Coordinates of C-alpha atoms in Angstrom, one line a residue:
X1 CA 0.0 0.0 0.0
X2 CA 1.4 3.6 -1.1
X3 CA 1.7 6.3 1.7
X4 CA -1.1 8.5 2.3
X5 CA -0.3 11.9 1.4
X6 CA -3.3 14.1 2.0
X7 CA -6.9 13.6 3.6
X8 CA -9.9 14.3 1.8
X9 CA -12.7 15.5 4.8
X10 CA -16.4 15.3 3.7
X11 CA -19.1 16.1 5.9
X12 CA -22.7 15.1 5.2
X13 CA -25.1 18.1 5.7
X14 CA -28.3 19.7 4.2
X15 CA -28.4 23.1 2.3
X16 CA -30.9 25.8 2.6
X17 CA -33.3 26.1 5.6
X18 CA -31.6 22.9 7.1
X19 CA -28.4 23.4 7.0
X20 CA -28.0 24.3 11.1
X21 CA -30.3 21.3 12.1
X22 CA -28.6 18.7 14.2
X23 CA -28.8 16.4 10.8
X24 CA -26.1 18.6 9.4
X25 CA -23.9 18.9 12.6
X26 CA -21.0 17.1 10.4
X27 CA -20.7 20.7 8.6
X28 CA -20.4 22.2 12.1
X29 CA -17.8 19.9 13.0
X30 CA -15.8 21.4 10.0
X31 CA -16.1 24.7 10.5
X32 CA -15.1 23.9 14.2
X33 CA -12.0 22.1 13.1
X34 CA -11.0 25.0 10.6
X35 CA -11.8 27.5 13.3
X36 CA -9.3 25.9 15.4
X37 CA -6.6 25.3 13.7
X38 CA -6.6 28.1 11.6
X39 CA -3.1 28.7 11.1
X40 CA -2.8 25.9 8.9
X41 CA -6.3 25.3 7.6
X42 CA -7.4 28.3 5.8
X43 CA -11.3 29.7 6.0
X44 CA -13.8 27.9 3.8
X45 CA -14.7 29.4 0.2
X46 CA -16.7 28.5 -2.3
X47 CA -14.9 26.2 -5.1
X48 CA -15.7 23.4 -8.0
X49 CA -15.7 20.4 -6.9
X50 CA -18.1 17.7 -8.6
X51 CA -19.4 20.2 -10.9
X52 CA -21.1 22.0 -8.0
X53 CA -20.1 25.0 -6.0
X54 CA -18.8 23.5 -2.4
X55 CA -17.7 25.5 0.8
X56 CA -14.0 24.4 0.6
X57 CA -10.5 24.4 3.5
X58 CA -7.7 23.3 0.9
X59 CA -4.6 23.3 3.5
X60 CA -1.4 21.5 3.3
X61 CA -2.4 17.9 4.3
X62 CA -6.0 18.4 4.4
X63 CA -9.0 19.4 2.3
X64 CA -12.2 19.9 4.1
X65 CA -15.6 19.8 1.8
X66 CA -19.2 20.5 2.9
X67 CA -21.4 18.2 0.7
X68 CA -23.8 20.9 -1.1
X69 CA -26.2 18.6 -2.1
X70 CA -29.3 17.5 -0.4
X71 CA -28.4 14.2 2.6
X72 CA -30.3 11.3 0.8
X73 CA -28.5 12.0 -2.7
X74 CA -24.9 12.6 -1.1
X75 CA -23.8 9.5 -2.9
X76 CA -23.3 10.7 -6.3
X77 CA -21.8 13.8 -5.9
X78 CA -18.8 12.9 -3.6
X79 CA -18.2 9.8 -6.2
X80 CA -18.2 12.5 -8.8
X81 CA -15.9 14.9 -6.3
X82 CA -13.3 12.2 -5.5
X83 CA -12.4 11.3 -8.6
X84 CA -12.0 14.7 -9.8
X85 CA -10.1 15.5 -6.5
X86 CA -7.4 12.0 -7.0
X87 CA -7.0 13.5 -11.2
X88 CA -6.4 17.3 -10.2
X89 CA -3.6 16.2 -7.1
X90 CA -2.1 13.4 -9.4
X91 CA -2.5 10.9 -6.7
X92 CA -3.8 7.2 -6.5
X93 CA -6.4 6.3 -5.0
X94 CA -4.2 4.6 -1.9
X95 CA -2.4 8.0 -1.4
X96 CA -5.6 9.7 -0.4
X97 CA -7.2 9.3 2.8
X98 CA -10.9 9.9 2.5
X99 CA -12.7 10.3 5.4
X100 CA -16.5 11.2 5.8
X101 CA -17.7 12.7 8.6
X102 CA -22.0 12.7 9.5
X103 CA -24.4 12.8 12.4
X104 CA -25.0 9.7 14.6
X105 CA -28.2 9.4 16.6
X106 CA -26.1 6.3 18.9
X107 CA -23.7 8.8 20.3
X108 CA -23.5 12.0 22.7
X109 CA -24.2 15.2 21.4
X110 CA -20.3 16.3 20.6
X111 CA -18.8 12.9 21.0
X112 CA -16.9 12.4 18.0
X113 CA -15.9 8.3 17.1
X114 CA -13.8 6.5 14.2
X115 CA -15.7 3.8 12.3
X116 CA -14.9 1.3 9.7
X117 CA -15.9 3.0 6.3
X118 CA -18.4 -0.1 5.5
X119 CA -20.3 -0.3 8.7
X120 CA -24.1 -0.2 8.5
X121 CA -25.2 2.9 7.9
X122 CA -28.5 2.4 10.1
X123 CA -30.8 3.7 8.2
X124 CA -29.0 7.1 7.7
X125 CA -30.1 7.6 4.2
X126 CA -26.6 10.3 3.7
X127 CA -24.4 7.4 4.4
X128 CA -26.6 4.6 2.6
X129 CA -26.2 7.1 -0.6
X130 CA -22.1 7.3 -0.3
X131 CA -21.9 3.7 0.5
X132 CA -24.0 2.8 -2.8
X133 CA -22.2 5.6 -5.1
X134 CA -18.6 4.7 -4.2
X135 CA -17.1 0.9 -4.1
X136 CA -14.8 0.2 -1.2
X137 CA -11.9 -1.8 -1.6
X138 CA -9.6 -3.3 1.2
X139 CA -6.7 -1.4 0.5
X140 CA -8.6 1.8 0.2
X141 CA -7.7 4.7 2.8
X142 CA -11.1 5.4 4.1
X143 CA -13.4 5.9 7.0
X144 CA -16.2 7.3 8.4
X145 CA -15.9 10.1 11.7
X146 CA -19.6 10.1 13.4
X147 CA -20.4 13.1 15.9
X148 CA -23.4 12.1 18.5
X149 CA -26.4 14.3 18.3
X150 CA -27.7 12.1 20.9
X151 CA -31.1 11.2 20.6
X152 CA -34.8 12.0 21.5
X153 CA -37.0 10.3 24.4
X154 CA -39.3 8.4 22.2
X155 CA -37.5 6.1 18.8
X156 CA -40.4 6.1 16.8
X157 CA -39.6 7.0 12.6
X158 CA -41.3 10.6 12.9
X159 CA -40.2 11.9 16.6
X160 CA -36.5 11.4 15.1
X161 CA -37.8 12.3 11.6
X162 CA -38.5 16.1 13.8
X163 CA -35.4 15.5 15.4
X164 CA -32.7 15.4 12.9
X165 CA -34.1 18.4 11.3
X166 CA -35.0 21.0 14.2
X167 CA -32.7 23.7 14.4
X168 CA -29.6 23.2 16.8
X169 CA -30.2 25.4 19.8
X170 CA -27.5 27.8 20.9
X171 CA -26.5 25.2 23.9
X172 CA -26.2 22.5 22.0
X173 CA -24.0 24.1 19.2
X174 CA -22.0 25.4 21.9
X175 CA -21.3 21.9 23.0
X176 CA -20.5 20.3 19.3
X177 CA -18.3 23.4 18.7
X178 CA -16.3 23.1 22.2
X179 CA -16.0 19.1 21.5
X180 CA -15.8 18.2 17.8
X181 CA -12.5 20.5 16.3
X182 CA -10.5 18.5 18.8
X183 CA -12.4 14.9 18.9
X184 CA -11.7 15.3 14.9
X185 CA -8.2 16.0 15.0
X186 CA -7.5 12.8 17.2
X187 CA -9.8 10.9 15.3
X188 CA -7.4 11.9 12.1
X189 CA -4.2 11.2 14.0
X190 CA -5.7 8.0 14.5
X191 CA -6.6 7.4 11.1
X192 CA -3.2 8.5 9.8
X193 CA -1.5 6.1 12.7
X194 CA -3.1 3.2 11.5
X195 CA -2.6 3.8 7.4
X196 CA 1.0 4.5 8.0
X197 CA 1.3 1.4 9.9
X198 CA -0.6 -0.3 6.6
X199 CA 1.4 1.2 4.0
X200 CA 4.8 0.2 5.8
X201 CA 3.6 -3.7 6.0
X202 CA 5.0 -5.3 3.1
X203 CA 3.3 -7.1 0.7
X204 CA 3.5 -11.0 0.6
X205 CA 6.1 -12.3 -2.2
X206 CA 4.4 -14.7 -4.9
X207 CA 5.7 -17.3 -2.8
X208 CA 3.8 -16.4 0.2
X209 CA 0.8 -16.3 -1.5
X210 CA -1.2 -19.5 -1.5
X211 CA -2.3 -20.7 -5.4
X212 CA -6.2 -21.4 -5.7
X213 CA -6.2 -24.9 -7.3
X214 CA -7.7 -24.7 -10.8
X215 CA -10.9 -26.9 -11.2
X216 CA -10.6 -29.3 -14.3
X217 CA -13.3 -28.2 -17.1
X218 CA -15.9 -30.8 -17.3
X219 CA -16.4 -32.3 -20.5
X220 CA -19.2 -31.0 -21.8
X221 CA -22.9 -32.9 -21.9
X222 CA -25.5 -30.7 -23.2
X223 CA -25.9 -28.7 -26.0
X224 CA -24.0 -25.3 -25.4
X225 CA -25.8 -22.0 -25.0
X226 CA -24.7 -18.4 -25.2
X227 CA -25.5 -16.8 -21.8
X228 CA -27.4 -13.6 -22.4
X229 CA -25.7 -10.0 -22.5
X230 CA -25.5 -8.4 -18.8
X231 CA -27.4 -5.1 -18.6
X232 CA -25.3 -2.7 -17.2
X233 CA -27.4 0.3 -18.1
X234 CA -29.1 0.6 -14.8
X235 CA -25.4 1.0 -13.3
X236 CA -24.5 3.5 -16.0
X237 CA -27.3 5.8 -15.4
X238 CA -27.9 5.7 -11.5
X239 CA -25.6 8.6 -10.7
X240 CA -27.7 10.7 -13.0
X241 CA -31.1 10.0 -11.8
X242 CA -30.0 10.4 -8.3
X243 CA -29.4 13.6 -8.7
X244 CA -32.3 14.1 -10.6
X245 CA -35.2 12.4 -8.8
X246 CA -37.7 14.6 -7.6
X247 CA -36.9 12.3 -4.3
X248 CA -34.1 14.2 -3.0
X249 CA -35.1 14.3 0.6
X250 CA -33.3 16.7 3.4
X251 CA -33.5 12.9 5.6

């Protein structure tokens, strides 16, 4: 595995009139990190980045990005934006970290924890988007940063439906802001930690590697067919009508 060289940082979020709901507190957690460390990570502008305008950090090691687009149809946009992102720095895909950081009903408003980038995404419809739009492979550098929200008294769909989308109060943003800038900068020190560790483990010679035993064809006994054409055109075209189906949803 090549060394990492720079982080990509996504947060999930909503635009618009949701945009400081607890559902978007992943933005908030940028800003908070950018705030903080400000003399290396420079304020957020508006740039390009998967052919829509994105409130962007671009420091030395790391590039923060607040996802413009609506939570449920995240997906498609931040495949588009990373492979833009890997042709523009000249990097493979193993010498960028990508790390995406979202709201997690499980955890304490502010606490901020590491997961594995393929974990469930339990039913948070931002993460179920990027985990459809954007195939993981083992080697890949990536990971997901959740930041607790906490969550309401009752568990039923439309009390945490009300939830995720009220407005942050003034307490509670106070909180995120005090905890997140720092929880995320161990969180990436951790991440860095353990894809340094990976990238200096060398890989097995041919002779370490164990040879699959090759099954001998069976002679054939019925009268050969031609299998049917797969139809990929479903695949081809579901970035597209994500992005535009009238079911773009702020959940």
């Amino acid at each position: 595995m090549a060394t990492v060289r720079r982080l990509l940082i996504v947060s999930l979020g909503n635009p618009g009139e949701y945009r400081d709901t607890f559902h978007s507190v992943g933005h908030l957690a940028l800003q908070s990190f950018q705030r903080t460390f400000a003399s290396e990570q420079p304020a957020f502008t508006s740039e390009r980045h998967g052919k829509k305008s994105v409130l962007t950090s671009a420091g030395p090691k790391y590039t923060l990005l607040q996802s413009p687009t609506l939570m449920n149809v995240s997906g498609p946009w931040l495949a588009k934006a990373y492979k833009e992102y890997l042709v523009e720095q000249g990097l493979s895909p193993e010498e960028v970290g990508l790390v995406l950081v979202h709201d997690d009903l499980e955890e304490e408003l502010g606490v901020v924890k590491v997961l594995q980038w393929s974990k469930s995404h339990r039913g948070h419809n931002g993460v179920k988007s990027v985990l459809a739009s954007l195939r993981h492979e083992p080697q890949s550098p990536w990971a997901r940063v959740a930041v607790g929200i906490g969550r309401p008294g009752e568990r039923d769909r439309s009390t945490v439906s009300d939830f995720v989308l009220s407005k942050m109060p003034r307490h509670a943003r106070s909180i995120v802001d005090e905890k997140s800038s720092h929880g995320l900068f161990s969180a990436l020190e951790t991440l860095e930690k353990k894809w340094e560790a990976m990238s200096s483990t060398p890989a097995p010679t041919p002779s370490q590697t164990p040879r699959k035993k090759q099954a001998r064809p069976r002679k054939q006994t019925t009268t050969p067919h031609t299998e049917a054409p797969t139809d990929t055109s479903a695949e081809t075209s579901a970035e597209t009508s994500a992005e535009t189906s009238t079911g773009a949803s702020a959940l």
